[in-house]
Coordinates of C-alpha atoms in Angstrom, one line a residue:
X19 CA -5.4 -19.4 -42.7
X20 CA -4.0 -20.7 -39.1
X21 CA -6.7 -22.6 -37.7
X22 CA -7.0 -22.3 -33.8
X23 CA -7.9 -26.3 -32.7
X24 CA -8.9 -25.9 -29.1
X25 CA -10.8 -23.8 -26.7
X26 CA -9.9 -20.1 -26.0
X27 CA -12.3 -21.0 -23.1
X28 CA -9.3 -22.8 -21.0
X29 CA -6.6 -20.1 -22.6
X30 CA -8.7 -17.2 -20.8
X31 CA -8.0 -18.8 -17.4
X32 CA -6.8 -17.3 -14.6
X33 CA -3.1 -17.3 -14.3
X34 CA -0.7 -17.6 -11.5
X35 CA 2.9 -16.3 -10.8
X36 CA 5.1 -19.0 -9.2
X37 CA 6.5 -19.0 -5.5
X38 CA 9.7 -18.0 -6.6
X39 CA 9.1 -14.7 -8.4
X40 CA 6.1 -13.7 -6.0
X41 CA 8.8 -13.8 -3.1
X42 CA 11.8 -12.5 -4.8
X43 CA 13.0 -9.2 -3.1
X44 CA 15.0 -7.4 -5.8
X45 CA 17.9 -5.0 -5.1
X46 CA 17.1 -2.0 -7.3
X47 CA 19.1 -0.5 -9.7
X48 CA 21.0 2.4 -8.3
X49 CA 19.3 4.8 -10.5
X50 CA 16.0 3.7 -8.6
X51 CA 14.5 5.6 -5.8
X52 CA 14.5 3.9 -2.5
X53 CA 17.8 2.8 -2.1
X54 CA 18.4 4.9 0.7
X55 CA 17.7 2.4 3.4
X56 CA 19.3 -0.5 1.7
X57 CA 22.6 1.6 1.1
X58 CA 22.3 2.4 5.0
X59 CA 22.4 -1.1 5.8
X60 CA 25.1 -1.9 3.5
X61 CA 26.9 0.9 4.7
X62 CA 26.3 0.0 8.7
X63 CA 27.7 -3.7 8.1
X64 CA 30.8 -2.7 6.0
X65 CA 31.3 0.0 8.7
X66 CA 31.2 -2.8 11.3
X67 CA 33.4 -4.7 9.5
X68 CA 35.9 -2.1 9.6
X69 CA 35.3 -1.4 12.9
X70 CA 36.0 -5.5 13.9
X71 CA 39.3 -5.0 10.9
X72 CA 40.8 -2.4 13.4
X73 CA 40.3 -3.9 16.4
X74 CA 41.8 -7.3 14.8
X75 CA 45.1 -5.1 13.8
X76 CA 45.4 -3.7 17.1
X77 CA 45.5 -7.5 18.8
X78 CA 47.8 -8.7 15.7
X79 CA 50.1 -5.9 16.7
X80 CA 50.0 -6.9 20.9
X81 CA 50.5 -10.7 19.5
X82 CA 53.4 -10.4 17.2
X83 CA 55.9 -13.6 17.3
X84 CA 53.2 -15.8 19.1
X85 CA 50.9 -16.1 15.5
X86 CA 49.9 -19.8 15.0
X87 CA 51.7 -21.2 11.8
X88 CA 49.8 -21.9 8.6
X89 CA 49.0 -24.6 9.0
X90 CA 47.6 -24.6 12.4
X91 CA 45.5 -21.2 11.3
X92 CA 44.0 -23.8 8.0
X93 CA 42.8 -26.6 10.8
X94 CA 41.0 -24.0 13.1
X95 CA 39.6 -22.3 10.5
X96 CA 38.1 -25.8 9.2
X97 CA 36.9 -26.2 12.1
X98 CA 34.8 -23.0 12.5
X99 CA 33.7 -23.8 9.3
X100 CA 32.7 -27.3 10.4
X101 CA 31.0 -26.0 13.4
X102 CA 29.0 -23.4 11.5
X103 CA 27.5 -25.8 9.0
X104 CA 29.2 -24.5 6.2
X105 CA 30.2 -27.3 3.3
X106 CA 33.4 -25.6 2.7
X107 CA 37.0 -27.9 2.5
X108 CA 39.0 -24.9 2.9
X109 CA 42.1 -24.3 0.7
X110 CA 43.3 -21.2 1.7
X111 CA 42.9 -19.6 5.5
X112 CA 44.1 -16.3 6.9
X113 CA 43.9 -15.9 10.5
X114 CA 42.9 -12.0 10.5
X115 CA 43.0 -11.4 14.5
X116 CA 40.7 -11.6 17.2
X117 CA 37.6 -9.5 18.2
X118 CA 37.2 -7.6 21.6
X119 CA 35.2 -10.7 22.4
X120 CA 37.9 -12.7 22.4
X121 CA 36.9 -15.1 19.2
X122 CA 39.2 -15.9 15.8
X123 CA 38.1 -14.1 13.0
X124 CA 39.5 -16.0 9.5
X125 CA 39.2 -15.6 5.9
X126 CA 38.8 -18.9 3.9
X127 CA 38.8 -20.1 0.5
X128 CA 36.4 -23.0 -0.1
X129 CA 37.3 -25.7 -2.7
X130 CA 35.2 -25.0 -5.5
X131 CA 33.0 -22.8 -3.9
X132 CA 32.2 -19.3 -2.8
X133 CA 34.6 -18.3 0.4
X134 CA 34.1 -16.4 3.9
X135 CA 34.7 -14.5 6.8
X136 CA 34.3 -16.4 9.7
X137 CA 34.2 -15.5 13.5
X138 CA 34.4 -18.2 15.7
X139 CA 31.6 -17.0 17.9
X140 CA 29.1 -19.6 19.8
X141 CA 27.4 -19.9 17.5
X142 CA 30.2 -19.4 14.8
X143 CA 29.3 -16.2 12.4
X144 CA 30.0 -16.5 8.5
X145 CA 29.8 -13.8 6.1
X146 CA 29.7 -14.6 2.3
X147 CA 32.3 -13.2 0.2
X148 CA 30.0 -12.9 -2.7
X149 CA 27.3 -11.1 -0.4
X150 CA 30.5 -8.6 0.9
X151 CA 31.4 -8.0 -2.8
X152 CA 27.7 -7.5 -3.9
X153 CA 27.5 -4.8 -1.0
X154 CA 30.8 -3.1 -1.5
X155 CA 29.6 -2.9 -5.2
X156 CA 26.4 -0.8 -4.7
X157 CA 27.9 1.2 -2.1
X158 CA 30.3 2.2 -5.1
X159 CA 27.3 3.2 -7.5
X160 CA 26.0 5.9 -5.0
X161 CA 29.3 7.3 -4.9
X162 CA 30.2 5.9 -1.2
X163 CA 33.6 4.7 0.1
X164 CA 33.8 1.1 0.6
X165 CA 36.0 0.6 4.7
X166 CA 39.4 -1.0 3.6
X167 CA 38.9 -4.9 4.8
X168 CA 35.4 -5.2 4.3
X169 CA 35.7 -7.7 1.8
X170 CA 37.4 -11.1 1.0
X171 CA 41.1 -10.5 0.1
X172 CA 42.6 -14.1 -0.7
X173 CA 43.8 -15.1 -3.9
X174 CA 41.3 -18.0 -4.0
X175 CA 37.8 -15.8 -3.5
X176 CA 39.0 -13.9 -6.9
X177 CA 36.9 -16.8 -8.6
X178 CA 33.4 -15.2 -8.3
X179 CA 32.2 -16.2 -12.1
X180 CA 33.4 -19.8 -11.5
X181 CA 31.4 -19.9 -8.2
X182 CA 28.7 -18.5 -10.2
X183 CA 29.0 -20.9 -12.7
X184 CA 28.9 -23.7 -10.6
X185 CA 25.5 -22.7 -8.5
X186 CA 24.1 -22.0 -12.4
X187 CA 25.0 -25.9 -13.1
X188 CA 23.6 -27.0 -9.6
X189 CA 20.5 -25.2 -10.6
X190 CA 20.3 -26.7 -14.0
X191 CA 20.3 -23.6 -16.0
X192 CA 21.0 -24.5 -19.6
X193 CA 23.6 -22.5 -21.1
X194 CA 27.4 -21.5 -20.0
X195 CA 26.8 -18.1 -17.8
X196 CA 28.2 -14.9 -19.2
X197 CA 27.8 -12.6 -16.3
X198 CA 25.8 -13.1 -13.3
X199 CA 25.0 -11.2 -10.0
X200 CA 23.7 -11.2 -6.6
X201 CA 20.1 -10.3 -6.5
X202 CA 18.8 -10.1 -3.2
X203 CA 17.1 -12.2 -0.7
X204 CA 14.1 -13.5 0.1
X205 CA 11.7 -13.6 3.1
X206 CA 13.3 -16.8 3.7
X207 CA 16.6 -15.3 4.0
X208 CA 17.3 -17.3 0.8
X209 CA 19.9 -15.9 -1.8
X210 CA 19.0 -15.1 -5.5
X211 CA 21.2 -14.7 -8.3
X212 CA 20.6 -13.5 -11.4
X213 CA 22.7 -15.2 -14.2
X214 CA 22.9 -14.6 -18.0
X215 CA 23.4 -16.7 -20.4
X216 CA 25.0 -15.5 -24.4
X217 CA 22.2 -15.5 -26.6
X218 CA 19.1 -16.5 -25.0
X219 CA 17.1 -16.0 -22.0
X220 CA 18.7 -15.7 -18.7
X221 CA 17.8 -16.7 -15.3
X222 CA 17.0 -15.9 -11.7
X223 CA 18.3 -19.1 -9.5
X224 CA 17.6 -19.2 -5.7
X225 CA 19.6 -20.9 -3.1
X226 CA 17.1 -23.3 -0.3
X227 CA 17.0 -25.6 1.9
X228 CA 15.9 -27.7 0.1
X229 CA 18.1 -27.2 -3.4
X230 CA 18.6 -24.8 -5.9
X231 CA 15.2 -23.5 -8.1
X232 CA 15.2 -21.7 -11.2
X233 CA 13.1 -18.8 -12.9
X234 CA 13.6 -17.8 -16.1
X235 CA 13.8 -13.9 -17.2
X236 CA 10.8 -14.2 -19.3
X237 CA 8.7 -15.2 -16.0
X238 CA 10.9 -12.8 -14.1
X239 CA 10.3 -9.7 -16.4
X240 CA 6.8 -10.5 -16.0
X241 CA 6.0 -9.5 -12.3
X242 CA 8.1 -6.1 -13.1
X243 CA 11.4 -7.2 -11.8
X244 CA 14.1 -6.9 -14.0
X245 CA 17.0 -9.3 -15.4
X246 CA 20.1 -6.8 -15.9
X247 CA 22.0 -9.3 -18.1
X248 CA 19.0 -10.3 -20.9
X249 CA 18.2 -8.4 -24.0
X250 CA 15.1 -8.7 -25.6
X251 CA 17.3 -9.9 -29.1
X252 CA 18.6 -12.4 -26.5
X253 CA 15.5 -13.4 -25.7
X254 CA 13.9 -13.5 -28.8
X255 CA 17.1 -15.5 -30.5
X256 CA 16.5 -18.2 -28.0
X257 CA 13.0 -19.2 -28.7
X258 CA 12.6 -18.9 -32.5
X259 CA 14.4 -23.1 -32.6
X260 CA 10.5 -23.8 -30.8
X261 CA 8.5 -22.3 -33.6
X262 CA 10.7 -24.3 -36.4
X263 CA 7.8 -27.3 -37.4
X264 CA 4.8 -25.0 -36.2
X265 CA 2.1 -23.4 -38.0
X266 CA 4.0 -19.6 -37.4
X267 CA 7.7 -21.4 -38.8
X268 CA 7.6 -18.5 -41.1
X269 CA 7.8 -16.0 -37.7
X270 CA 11.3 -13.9 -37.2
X271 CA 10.7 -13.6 -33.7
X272 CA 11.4 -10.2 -32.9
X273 CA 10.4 -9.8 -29.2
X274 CA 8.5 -12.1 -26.9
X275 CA 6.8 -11.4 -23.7
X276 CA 4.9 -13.6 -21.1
X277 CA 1.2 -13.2 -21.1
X278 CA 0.4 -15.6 -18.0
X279 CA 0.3 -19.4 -16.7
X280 CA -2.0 -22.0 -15.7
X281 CA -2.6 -25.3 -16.0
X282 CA -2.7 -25.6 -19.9
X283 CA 0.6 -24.2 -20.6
X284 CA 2.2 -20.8 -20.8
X285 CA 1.3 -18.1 -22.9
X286 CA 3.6 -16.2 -24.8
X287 CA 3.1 -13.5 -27.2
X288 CA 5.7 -13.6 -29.8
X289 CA 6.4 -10.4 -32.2
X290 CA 7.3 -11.2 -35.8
X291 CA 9.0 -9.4 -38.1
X292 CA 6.6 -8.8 -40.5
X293 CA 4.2 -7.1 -38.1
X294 CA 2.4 -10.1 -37.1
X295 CA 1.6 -11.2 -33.7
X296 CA 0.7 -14.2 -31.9
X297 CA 0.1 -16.2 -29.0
X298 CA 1.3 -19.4 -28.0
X299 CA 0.4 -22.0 -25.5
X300 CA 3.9 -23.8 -24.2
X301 CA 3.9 -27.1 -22.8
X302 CA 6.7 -28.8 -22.2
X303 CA 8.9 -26.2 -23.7
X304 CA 7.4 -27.2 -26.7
X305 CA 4.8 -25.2 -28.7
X306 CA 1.3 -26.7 -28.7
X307 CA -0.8 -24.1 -29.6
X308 CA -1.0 -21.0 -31.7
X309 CA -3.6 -18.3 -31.9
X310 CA -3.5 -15.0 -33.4
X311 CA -3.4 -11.8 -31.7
X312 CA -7.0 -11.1 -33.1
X313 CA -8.3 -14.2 -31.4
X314 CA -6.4 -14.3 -28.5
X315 CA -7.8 -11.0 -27.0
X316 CA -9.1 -13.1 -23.3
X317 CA -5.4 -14.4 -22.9
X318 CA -3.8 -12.3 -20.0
X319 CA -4.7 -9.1 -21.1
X320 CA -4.1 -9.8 -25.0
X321 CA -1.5 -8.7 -26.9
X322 CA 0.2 -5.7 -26.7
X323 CA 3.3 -5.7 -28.7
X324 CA 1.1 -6.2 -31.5
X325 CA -1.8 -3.7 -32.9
X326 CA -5.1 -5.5 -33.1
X327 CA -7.7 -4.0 -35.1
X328 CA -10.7 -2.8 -33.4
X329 CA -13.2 -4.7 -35.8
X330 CA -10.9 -7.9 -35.0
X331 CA -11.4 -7.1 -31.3
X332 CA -15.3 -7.2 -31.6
X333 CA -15.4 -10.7 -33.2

């Protein structure tokens, strides 16, 4: 019999959810209701971006035969880049024409990393290719027509898994990304991404200030967002190496879910194969505790993946 060695007293504490998935502002599915006014705004920028597209071809026409050469269009556009703070060595640079306000508008391709639009406003203006994509990608789903030049066109912002790749290493997620995503923002105006990784759990990873964070899917799933490129099997494949040398090593983990947080540890309920269900306490990534779903009743709710028995329930 498993014998339960500490206190369901500090289990049945209160939990919290973290910073980062309390302030995430997901981008629903397109099935979802409510898209309305985020397709709107997607819709008004690309328009605008059109809108600055044609004015730039009717100013490339009027300047025909004076175009700067390539390499002079590469060292401006550095230099807007420069200027707006961006830490981009540009490798590619297309001068696309100017605005009605008279400023250079550029593509770029940033060595190793994701590339832009830039106006060279005062303040300069950027507009991330990634962001541009994600945009012209939703307005797809609904079945709306995405402005010709709306989004980056150089050979050199075709690389959007490496980029992704590369802000999932930054971020220290564990694994070799097979698909990833941009989320949404935050209140901050900080960009999320979603990223998956090929047989275990994936991860939300958010862009600051101060440096990359990172929030797994299990944690995610919890506050009823949703992590597009993470099975359950996925899931469940990548924590059955933590119950090897436990009292539950017998477990085929079948599903897992996140019960709550504190202090102590996280609590997982784990779904075994057999039927079984149990709860453990995670520290360290490392299992500390196990109680059964009969005893573990005053840990965030219970379980739920697993039937307790009502005379279990009354002990």
């Amino acid at each position: 019999m498993l014998v339960v060695a500490a206190s369901l007293a500090a289990a049945s504490m209160t939990f919290t959810a973290s910073a980062a998935t309390a302030q995430i502002t997901p981008i629903p599915p397109p099935s979802q209701t409510g898209m309305s006014g985020q397709n709107e705004r997607d819709r008004q920028q690309l328009r605008e971006t059109r809108r600055t597209q044609d004015r730039i071809d009717e100013a490339q026409n009027s300047r025909r035969g004076r175009m700067p050469s390539p390499e002079q269009v590469k060292a401006n556009a550095q230099g807007v880049a420069t200027s707006a703070g961006l830490s981009c060595r540009v490798t590619e640079a297309t001068l696309l024409g100017r605005t009605d306000d008279d400023n250079d508008l550029y593509e770029v391709a940033c060595d190793g990393g994701v590339g832009y639009l830039l106006q060279s406003s005062t303040p300069p203006q950027t507009f991330d290719c990634l962001i541009l994509a994600n945009q012209a990608e939703r307005l797809r789903a609904q079945g709306g027509e995405v402005p010709a030049g709306s989004t980056c066109a150089l050979p050199g912002n075709q690389n959007t898994m490496a980029v992704f790749a590369g802000y999932a290493r930054a971020a220290g997620v564990p694994c070799e990304i097979d698909a990833a995503q941009v989320v949404g923002k935050t209140p901050a105006g900080n960009t999320v991404y979603e990223v998956g990784c090929p047989g275990a759990d994936g991860w939300h990873i958010e862009q600051a200030a101060q440096g990359w964070t990172k929030t797994d899917c299990l944690e995610v799933m919890s506050t009823n967002l949703t992590c597009q490129f993470t099975t359950a099997e996925e899931q469940a494949a990548g924590f059955k190496p933590k119950l090897v040398g436990t009292d539950i090593d017998d477990c085929d983990a079948q599903r897992i879910q996140l019960l709550g947080q504190n202090d102590n540890g996280r609590f997982i309920e784990v779904k075994c194969a057999s039927g079984e269900g149990y709860v453990t306490r995670m520290k360290d990534e490392a299992v500390a505790q196990v109680y059964p779903c009969a005893l573990a009743i005053r840990i965030g709710g219970g379980c739920t993946m697993t039937p307790v028995a009502a005379s279990s329930e009354q002990q």
